[in-house]
Amino acid sequence: MKAVRKQSRVPKQLPPEPIENHGVVGDLKTVALVDLNGTIDFMCWPRFESPSMFASLLDAERGGTFELAPDLENIRRRQMYLPDTNVLLTRFLSAAGVAEISDFMTVTEGKQQLIRRVKAIRNPIGFRMRCAPAFDYGRSRHTLHAEKHSVVFTPAAKSLPAMRLWSTVPLKVTSATATAAFELKADESAAFVLEEATDHEPNFSADYVASTFKATLNYWHDWVALSQYRGRWRDSVNRSSLVLKLLTSQEHGSPVAAATFGLPESAGGSRNWDYRYTWMRDAAFTTYAFLRLGYTSEAGAFMRWLSARASSCGNKGELHVMYNVDGQSDLPEIELKHFRGYQGSRPVRIGNAASSQVQLDIYGAVMDSVYLSDKYGEQLPWRGWSGICRSITWILNNWRKADQGIWEIRGDKKQFLHSQLMCWVAMDRAIRLSRKRGLPAPLVLWSKARDDMYHSIHKDFWDEKLQSFVQSKGSKEIDASCLLMPLVRFISSTDPRWLSTLKVVGEKLMDDTLVYRYSNGTGFDGLQGNEGTFNMCSFWYVECVARSGDLKKARFYFEKMLSYANHLGLFAEETGNSGEQLGNFPQAFTHLSLISAAFYLDRALSASE
């Protein structure tokens, strides 16, 4: 390989790629998004919820970027994951040559590192690299210091770590940016390693990148091999499980809802939230998915994290809606007014004001995950059961109250069907667990409350004229969260009331095979603008149709939903009118509901054959 002096023909500032034109790599502490151009345009360091150092996806000028690409014209770009891994390959194909980039983060013992290896596959090719971090969400300046084989970026903010970029090719320092221009012959490669700076420049051996690459592949292969799913959609299920694993903190056992912040539910709109936290609901649903696939250690790790949260909430028993991965619950919402936002979607927010909301449904999600984990994984310890009993007491005193619900509305509180449903789930699973394990509990009191909840749902949330369960008490609106009713075994999937409700959901909330959370434009959520269809609800609908007995229709809908994934099988939160991905990415909710639908549908199809 040799350094070259020619200037790159690629513009210095590349416009952000669409959300769907990305892959994701990670190390179970944080993640990086890599677009089809080979640019890392989103990464927070060193943890999911840490300040960003690359965020050009949200602001091409101020966000920070790590570009790596060949100097080729008329390029066709391809991306793939190496099978059953989170190692990403981006390939560039041109009449003048073929090149590829391998991106991964180390997950074995040792330093936290982002590694990028570029290779010329066919013909000599010139390459360019540009690393321009923007620390603290682009709010902190930094200095640059050149060493023999690396450069060190030192942010002005003392709370942020200095970062070292090590390279096998010469680096050039210009202002606060590191660049490189070099040429590789066919079958030659170059590598870049980004890590926190130590006092001394590392002296990597010649085969360090290659051996780390193999160790990372082996880690992911070994993890996927533990899955017990052998069904029809194994590739999609494995990819979804790999996403959920990437979003789960190895240190704490707590999953985050998504990897990003600020990506909009409608391009140019204001529904732009920060999802880099552990939602009780999302984490509990993630635990369901892990248990279905046989990943009991992941479920056990979350149960231990959850037990600590239940113990820390005191005698009151009230849990927070969300936490940092380490269990901290102070998440003030702040607007990054200097960021332009993805496709002009502003404001860009970090933190989340929903952390202070009351959302009654979280207790049902948590209790269901506790019940299943106790059944299929580690049994609940004394401290955990004591915390659950305090939370059940809190539910007994509060279940009839209005709240903000599963969709975290910022309008007026309401008595939501879904919140009441999940309070019933909490009581039902607590009673079941007490009886199964002989755990002490006031079962007469709990059983009466559970029955009261059951009758209230059928009386107060059923609309005789619509022949459907409705979104909230006294409402005429339909809400897709009702799709959980048969999935949590509140109602039979063939009950006439349920079949009628499913029909109404299809008529009022479906667009082809895509399902909206609720009717756009009603304003009940207290927010401006509209949003796309909600992918989790679409997969819930598939599972409900399958459970109702129409397997052919369910399979057709499921296959169509898979076609809305991006080229790597990844999903964001929502799907837009032209099939574009919307919302934070990748989204745990979508992938865990895909796993649930695939698991049930595959089993039902096999039983029917």
mmCIF file of N, CA and C in Angstrom, residues 522-607:
data_model
loop_
_atom_site.group_PDB
_atom_site.id
_atom_site.type_symbol
_atom_site.label_atom_id
_atom_site.label_comp_id
_atom_site.label_asym_id
_atom_site.label_seq_id
_atom_site.Cartn_x
_atom_site.Cartn_y
_atom_site.Cartn_z
ATOM 1 N N THR A 522 -56.209 12.886 15.345
ATOM 2 C CA THR A 522 -57.226 13.086 16.386
ATOM 3 C C THR A 522 -56.766 14.083 17.441
ATOM 4 N N GLY A 523 -55.439 14.249 17.587
ATOM 5 C CA GLY A 523 -54.903 15.208 18.546
ATOM 6 C C GLY A 523 -54.959 14.770 19.985
ATOM 7 N N PHE A 524 -55.417 13.530 20.237
ATOM 8 C CA PHE A 524 -55.557 13.106 21.631
ATOM 9 C C PHE A 524 -54.207 12.975 22.332
ATOM 10 N N ASP A 525 -53.131 12.765 21.549
ATOM 11 C CA ASP A 525 -51.823 12.560 22.168
ATOM 12 C C ASP A 525 -51.116 13.856 22.539
ATOM 13 N N GLY A 526 -51.718 15.006 22.218
ATOM 14 C CA GLY A 526 -51.137 16.282 22.601
ATOM 15 C C GLY A 526 -49.961 16.715 21.760
ATOM 16 N N LEU A 527 -49.791 16.117 20.578
ATOM 17 C CA LEU A 527 -48.646 16.407 19.713
ATOM 18 C C LEU A 527 -49.106 16.877 18.349
ATOM 19 N N GLN A 528 -48.256 17.663 17.699
ATOM 20 C CA GLN A 528 -48.529 18.121 16.352
ATOM 21 C C GLN A 528 -48.097 17.077 15.329
ATOM 22 N N GLY A 529 -48.759 17.062 14.174
ATOM 23 C CA GLY A 529 -48.328 16.227 13.064
ATOM 24 C C GLY A 529 -48.805 14.793 13.158
ATOM 25 N N ASN A 530 -48.457 14.034 12.116
ATOM 26 C CA ASN A 530 -48.834 12.628 12.018
ATOM 27 C C ASN A 530 -47.604 11.747 12.122
ATOM 28 N N GLU A 531 -47.822 10.452 11.982
ATOM 29 C CA GLU A 531 -46.725 9.497 12.050
ATOM 30 C C GLU A 531 -47.000 8.344 11.100
ATOM 31 N N GLY A 532 -46.005 7.458 10.964
ATOM 32 C CA GLY A 532 -46.167 6.299 10.103
ATOM 33 C C GLY A 532 -46.880 5.167 10.813
ATOM 34 N N THR A 533 -47.004 4.048 10.114
ATOM 35 C CA THR A 533 -47.552 2.851 10.749
ATOM 36 C C THR A 533 -46.533 2.280 11.717
ATOM 37 N N PHE A 534 -47.034 1.640 12.759
ATOM 38 C CA PHE A 534 -46.181 1.172 13.845
ATOM 39 C C PHE A 534 -45.873 -0.306 13.635
ATOM 40 N N ASN A 535 -44.597 -0.620 13.397
ATOM 41 C CA ASN A 535 -44.225 -1.975 12.990
ATOM 42 C C ASN A 535 -44.576 -3.033 14.029
ATOM 43 N N MET A 536 -44.424 -2.704 15.298
ATOM 44 C CA MET A 536 -44.774 -3.682 16.329
ATOM 45 C C MET A 536 -46.245 -4.064 16.238
ATOM 46 N N CYS A 537 -47.110 -3.074 16.024
ATOM 47 C CA CYS A 537 -48.541 -3.349 15.927
ATOM 48 C C CYS A 537 -48.851 -4.223 14.715
ATOM 49 N N SER A 538 -48.094 -4.029 13.634
ATOM 50 C CA SER A 538 -48.298 -4.852 12.441
ATOM 51 C C SER A 538 -47.971 -6.312 12.717
ATOM 52 N N PHE A 539 -46.898 -6.560 13.461
ATOM 53 C CA PHE A 539 -46.564 -7.939 13.814
ATOM 54 C C PHE A 539 -47.533 -8.503 14.851
ATOM 55 N N TRP A 540 -48.009 -7.674 15.767
ATOM 56 C CA TRP A 540 -49.062 -8.134 16.688
ATOM 57 C C TRP A 540 -50.294 -8.589 15.910
ATOM 58 N N TYR A 541 -50.649 -7.824 14.886
ATOM 59 C CA TYR A 541 -51.826 -8.167 14.090
ATOM 60 C C TYR A 541 -51.642 -9.532 13.424
ATOM 61 N N VAL A 542 -50.454 -9.768 12.891
ATOM 62 C CA VAL A 542 -50.154 -11.073 12.283
ATOM 63 C C VAL A 542 -50.393 -12.189 13.288
ATOM 64 N N GLU A 543 -49.872 -12.025 14.502
ATOM 65 C CA GLU A 543 -50.008 -13.088 15.499
ATOM 66 C C GLU A 543 -51.465 -13.277 15.902
ATOM 67 N N CYS A 544 -52.211 -12.177 16.003
ATOM 68 C CA CYS A 544 -53.632 -12.287 16.354
ATOM 69 C C CYS A 544 -54.414 -13.039 15.272
ATOM 70 N N VAL A 545 -54.121 -12.746 14.001
ATOM 71 C CA VAL A 545 -54.781 -13.440 12.899
ATOM 72 C C VAL A 545 -54.440 -14.928 12.945
ATOM 73 N N ALA A 546 -53.179 -15.235 13.209
ATOM 74 C CA ALA A 546 -52.775 -16.638 13.301
ATOM 75 C C ALA A 546 -53.495 -17.341 14.449
ATOM 76 N N ARG A 547 -53.597 -16.685 15.593
ATOM 77 C CA ARG A 547 -54.256 -17.293 16.747
ATOM 78 C C ARG A 547 -55.760 -17.443 16.527
ATOM 79 N N SER A 548 -56.317 -16.605 15.646
ATOM 80 C CA SER A 548 -57.752 -16.734 15.347
ATOM 81 C C SER A 548 -58.036 -17.926 14.441
ATOM 82 N N GLY A 549 -56.980 -18.507 13.846
ATOM 83 C CA GLY A 549 -57.137 -19.708 13.038
ATOM 84 C C GLY A 549 -56.878 -19.538 11.561
ATOM 85 N N ASP A 550 -56.725 -18.291 11.066
ATOM 86 C CA ASP A 550 -56.519 -18.063 9.639
ATOM 87 C C ASP A 550 -55.015 -18.026 9.349
ATOM 88 N N LEU A 551 -54.405 -19.198 9.266
ATOM 89 C CA LEU A 551 -52.950 -19.288 9.138
ATOM 90 C C LEU A 551 -52.455 -18.811 7.777
ATOM 91 N N LYS A 552 -53.215 -19.069 6.725
ATOM 92 C CA LYS A 552 -52.791 -18.635 5.396
ATOM 93 C C LYS A 552 -52.719 -17.113 5.308
ATOM 94 N N LYS A 553 -53.733 -16.455 5.843
ATOM 95 C CA LYS A 553 -53.750 -14.997 5.851
ATOM 96 C C LYS A 553 -52.620 -14.452 6.722
ATOM 97 N N ALA A 554 -52.416 -15.058 7.871
ATOM 98 C CA ALA A 554 -51.357 -14.610 8.775
ATOM 99 C C ALA A 554 -49.991 -14.759 8.130
ATOM 100 N N ARG A 555 -49.776 -15.867 7.434
ATOM 101 C CA ARG A 555 -48.469 -16.073 6.786
ATOM 102 C C ARG A 555 -48.259 -15.056 5.667
ATOM 103 N N PHE A 556 -49.306 -14.784 4.915
ATOM 104 C CA PHE A 556 -49.216 -13.795 3.841
ATOM 105 C C PHE A 556 -48.860 -12.419 4.404
ATOM 106 N N TYR A 557 -49.547 -12.035 5.463
ATOM 107 C CA TYR A 557 -49.266 -10.740 6.087
ATOM 108 C C TYR A 557 -47.846 -10.694 6.661
ATOM 109 N N PHE A 558 -47.423 -11.792 7.266
ATOM 110 C CA PHE A 558 -46.089 -11.831 7.866
ATOM 111 C C PHE A 558 -45.005 -11.677 6.801
ATOM 112 N N GLU A 559 -45.145 -12.398 5.703
ATOM 113 C CA GLU A 559 -44.147 -12.307 4.638
ATOM 114 C C GLU A 559 -44.105 -10.895 4.051
ATOM 115 N N LYS A 560 -45.278 -10.269 3.913
ATOM 116 C CA LYS A 560 -45.295 -8.902 3.410
ATOM 117 C C LYS A 560 -44.621 -7.951 4.392
ATOM 118 N N MET A 561 -44.820 -8.160 5.687
ATOM 119 C CA MET A 561 -44.158 -7.312 6.679
ATOM 120 C C MET A 561 -42.644 -7.447 6.608
ATOM 121 N N LEU A 562 -42.158 -8.665 6.386
ATOM 122 C CA LEU A 562 -40.704 -8.849 6.271
ATOM 123 C C LEU A 562 -40.128 -8.058 5.111
ATOM 124 N N SER A 563 -40.934 -7.819 4.078
ATOM 125 C CA SER A 563 -40.439 -7.070 2.913
ATOM 126 C C SER A 563 -40.202 -5.601 3.232
ATOM 127 N N TYR A 564 -40.727 -5.118 4.359
ATOM 128 C CA TYR A 564 -40.499 -3.726 4.750
ATOM 129 C C TYR A 564 -39.201 -3.546 5.538
ATOM 130 N N ALA A 565 -38.518 -4.626 5.854
ATOM 131 C CA ALA A 565 -37.203 -4.509 6.485
ATOM 132 C C ALA A 565 -36.228 -3.877 5.506
ATOM 133 N N ASN A 566 -35.135 -3.345 6.019
ATOM 134 C CA ASN A 566 -34.131 -2.804 5.094
ATOM 135 C C ASN A 566 -33.306 -3.942 4.504
ATOM 136 N N HIS A 567 -32.301 -3.607 3.750
ATOM 137 C CA HIS A 567 -31.517 -4.599 3.018
ATOM 138 C C HIS A 567 -30.780 -5.575 3.930
ATOM 139 N N LEU A 568 -30.701 -5.256 5.222
ATOM 140 C CA LEU A 568 -30.017 -6.126 6.176
ATOM 141 C C LEU A 568 -30.979 -6.858 7.108
ATOM 142 N N GLY A 569 -32.284 -6.650 6.891
ATOM 143 C CA GLY A 569 -33.269 -7.271 7.766
ATOM 144 C C GLY A 569 -33.545 -6.474 9.024
ATOM 145 N N LEU A 570 -33.181 -5.184 9.031
ATOM 146 C CA LEU A 570 -33.359 -4.328 10.198
ATOM 147 C C LEU A 570 -34.604 -3.459 10.043
ATOM 148 N N PHE A 571 -35.231 -3.167 11.183
ATOM 149 C CA PHE A 571 -36.415 -2.322 11.214
ATOM 150 C C PHE A 571 -36.210 -1.143 12.150
ATOM 151 N N ALA A 572 -36.759 0.004 11.759
ATOM 152 C CA ALA A 572 -36.927 1.115 12.679
ATOM 153 C C ALA A 572 -38.256 0.945 13.404
ATOM 154 N N GLU A 573 -38.716 2.024 14.031
ATOM 155 C CA GLU A 573 -39.964 1.971 14.799
ATOM 156 C C GLU A 573 -41.192 1.933 13.901
ATOM 157 N N GLU A 574 -41.160 2.708 12.801
ATOM 158 C CA GLU A 574 -42.348 2.897 11.979
ATOM 159 C C GLU A 574 -42.001 2.782 10.495
ATOM 160 N N THR A 575 -43.057 2.664 9.683
ATOM 161 C CA THR A 575 -42.921 2.631 8.227
ATOM 162 C C THR A 575 -43.743 3.772 7.642
ATOM 163 N N GLY A 576 -43.127 4.544 6.725
ATOM 164 C CA GLY A 576 -43.792 5.689 6.125
ATOM 165 C C GLY A 576 -44.602 5.325 4.898
ATOM 166 N N ASN A 577 -45.193 6.341 4.285
ATOM 167 C CA ASN A 577 -46.115 6.135 3.163
ATOM 168 C C ASN A 577 -45.461 5.481 1.960
ATOM 169 N N SER A 578 -44.182 5.735 1.744
ATOM 170 C CA SER A 578 -43.495 5.155 0.592
ATOM 171 C C SER A 578 -42.608 3.984 0.992
ATOM 172 N N GLY A 579 -42.870 3.426 2.176
ATOM 173 C CA GLY A 579 -42.089 2.286 2.648
ATOM 174 C C GLY A 579 -40.800 2.674 3.334
ATOM 175 N N GLU A 580 -40.565 3.987 3.514
ATOM 176 C CA GLU A 580 -39.342 4.421 4.186
ATOM 177 C C GLU A 580 -39.429 4.138 5.690
ATOM 178 N N GLN A 581 -38.266 3.980 6.304
ATOM 179 C CA GLN A 581 -38.235 3.716 7.735
ATOM 180 C C GLN A 581 -38.242 5.040 8.495
ATOM 181 N N LEU A 582 -38.995 5.044 9.598
ATOM 182 C CA LEU A 582 -39.150 6.238 10.420
ATOM 183 C C LEU A 582 -38.936 5.878 11.882
ATOM 184 N N GLY A 583 -38.514 6.859 12.652
ATOM 185 C CA GLY A 583 -38.314 6.648 14.079
ATOM 186 C C GLY A 583 -36.942 6.080 14.382
ATOM 187 N N ASN A 584 -36.675 5.887 15.669
ATOM 188 C CA ASN A 584 -35.339 5.451 16.072
ATOM 189 C C ASN A 584 -35.037 4.047 15.581
ATOM 190 N N PHE A 585 -33.717 3.758 15.432
ATOM 191 C CA PHE A 585 -33.265 2.618 14.635
ATOM 192 C C PHE A 585 -31.981 2.048 15.212
ATOM 193 N N PRO A 586 -31.869 0.696 15.223
ATOM 194 C CA PRO A 586 -32.949 -0.270 15.080
ATOM 195 C C PRO A 586 -33.784 -0.307 16.352
ATOM 196 N N GLN A 587 -35.022 -0.720 16.222
ATOM 197 C CA GLN A 587 -36.004 -0.624 17.296
ATOM 198 C C GLN A 587 -36.276 -1.994 17.903
ATOM 199 N N ALA A 588 -36.065 -2.118 19.216
ATOM 200 C CA ALA A 588 -36.278 -3.401 19.884
ATOM 201 C C ALA A 588 -37.728 -3.874 19.772
ATOM 202 N N PHE A 589 -38.686 -2.960 19.965
ATOM 203 C CA PHE A 589 -40.100 -3.320 19.888
ATOM 204 C C PHE A 589 -40.420 -4.085 18.605
ATOM 205 N N THR A 590 -39.944 -3.568 17.479
ATOM 206 C CA THR A 590 -40.248 -4.199 16.202
ATOM 207 C C THR A 590 -39.660 -5.597 16.132
ATOM 208 N N HIS A 591 -38.409 -5.733 16.516
ATOM 209 C CA HIS A 591 -37.731 -7.023 16.359
ATOM 210 C C HIS A 591 -38.244 -8.066 17.344
ATOM 211 N N LEU A 592 -38.619 -7.662 18.552
ATOM 212 C CA LEU A 592 -39.142 -8.654 19.486
ATOM 213 C C LEU A 592 -40.540 -9.123 19.079
ATOM 214 N N SER A 593 -41.345 -8.213 18.488
ATOM 215 C CA SER A 593 -42.670 -8.630 18.021
ATOM 216 C C SER A 593 -42.569 -9.499 16.773
ATOM 217 N N LEU A 594 -41.554 -9.265 15.957
ATOM 218 C CA LEU A 594 -41.284 -10.154 14.819
ATOM 219 C C LEU A 594 -40.980 -11.561 15.324
ATOM 220 N N ILE A 595 -40.136 -11.669 16.341
ATOM 221 C CA ILE A 595 -39.789 -12.973 16.894
ATOM 222 C C ILE A 595 -41.029 -13.681 17.430
ATOM 223 N N SER A 596 -41.874 -12.943 18.148
ATOM 224 C CA SER A 596 -43.080 -13.536 18.719
ATOM 225 C C SER A 596 -44.014 -14.060 17.632
ATOM 226 N N ALA A 597 -44.225 -13.243 16.586
ATOM 227 C CA ALA A 597 -45.113 -13.667 15.493
ATOM 228 C C ALA A 597 -44.539 -14.868 14.756
ATOM 229 N N ALA A 598 -43.237 -14.851 14.474
ATOM 230 C CA ALA A 598 -42.599 -15.961 13.766
ATOM 231 C C ALA A 598 -42.665 -17.237 14.580
ATOM 232 N N PHE A 599 -42.437 -17.114 15.880
ATOM 233 C CA PHE A 599 -42.444 -18.281 16.763
ATOM 234 C C PHE A 599 -43.819 -18.943 16.776
ATOM 235 N N TYR A 600 -44.877 -18.152 16.995
ATOM 236 C CA TYR A 600 -46.217 -18.741 17.072
ATOM 237 C C TYR A 600 -46.677 -19.258 15.712
ATOM 238 N N LEU A 601 -46.477 -18.447 14.667
ATOM 239 C CA LEU A 601 -46.960 -18.826 13.343
ATOM 240 C C LEU A 601 -46.276 -20.088 12.842
ATOM 241 N N ASP A 602 -44.991 -20.200 13.065
ATOM 242 C CA ASP A 602 -44.265 -21.401 12.635
ATOM 243 C C ASP A 602 -44.784 -22.635 13.353
ATOM 244 N N ARG A 603 -45.001 -22.522 14.654
ATOM 245 C CA ARG A 603 -45.499 -23.665 15.424
ATOM 246 C C ARG A 603 -46.906 -24.058 14.974
ATOM 247 N N ALA A 604 -47.759 -23.040 14.713
ATOM 248 C CA ALA A 604 -49.131 -23.329 14.284
ATOM 249 C C ALA A 604 -49.153 -23.976 12.899
ATOM 250 N N LEU A 605 -48.302 -23.501 11.999
ATOM 251 C CA LEU A 605 -48.244 -24.084 10.662
ATOM 252 C C LEU A 605 -47.776 -25.539 10.718
ATOM 253 N N SER A 606 -46.781 -25.793 11.540
ATOM 254 C CA SER A 606 -46.278 -27.164 11.666
ATOM 255 C C SER A 606 -47.336 -28.093 12.247
ATOM 256 N N ALA A 607 -48.103 -27.576 13.208
ATOM 257 C CA ALA A 607 -49.146 -28.398 13.822
ATOM 258 C C ALA A 607 -50.282 -28.707 12.854
#
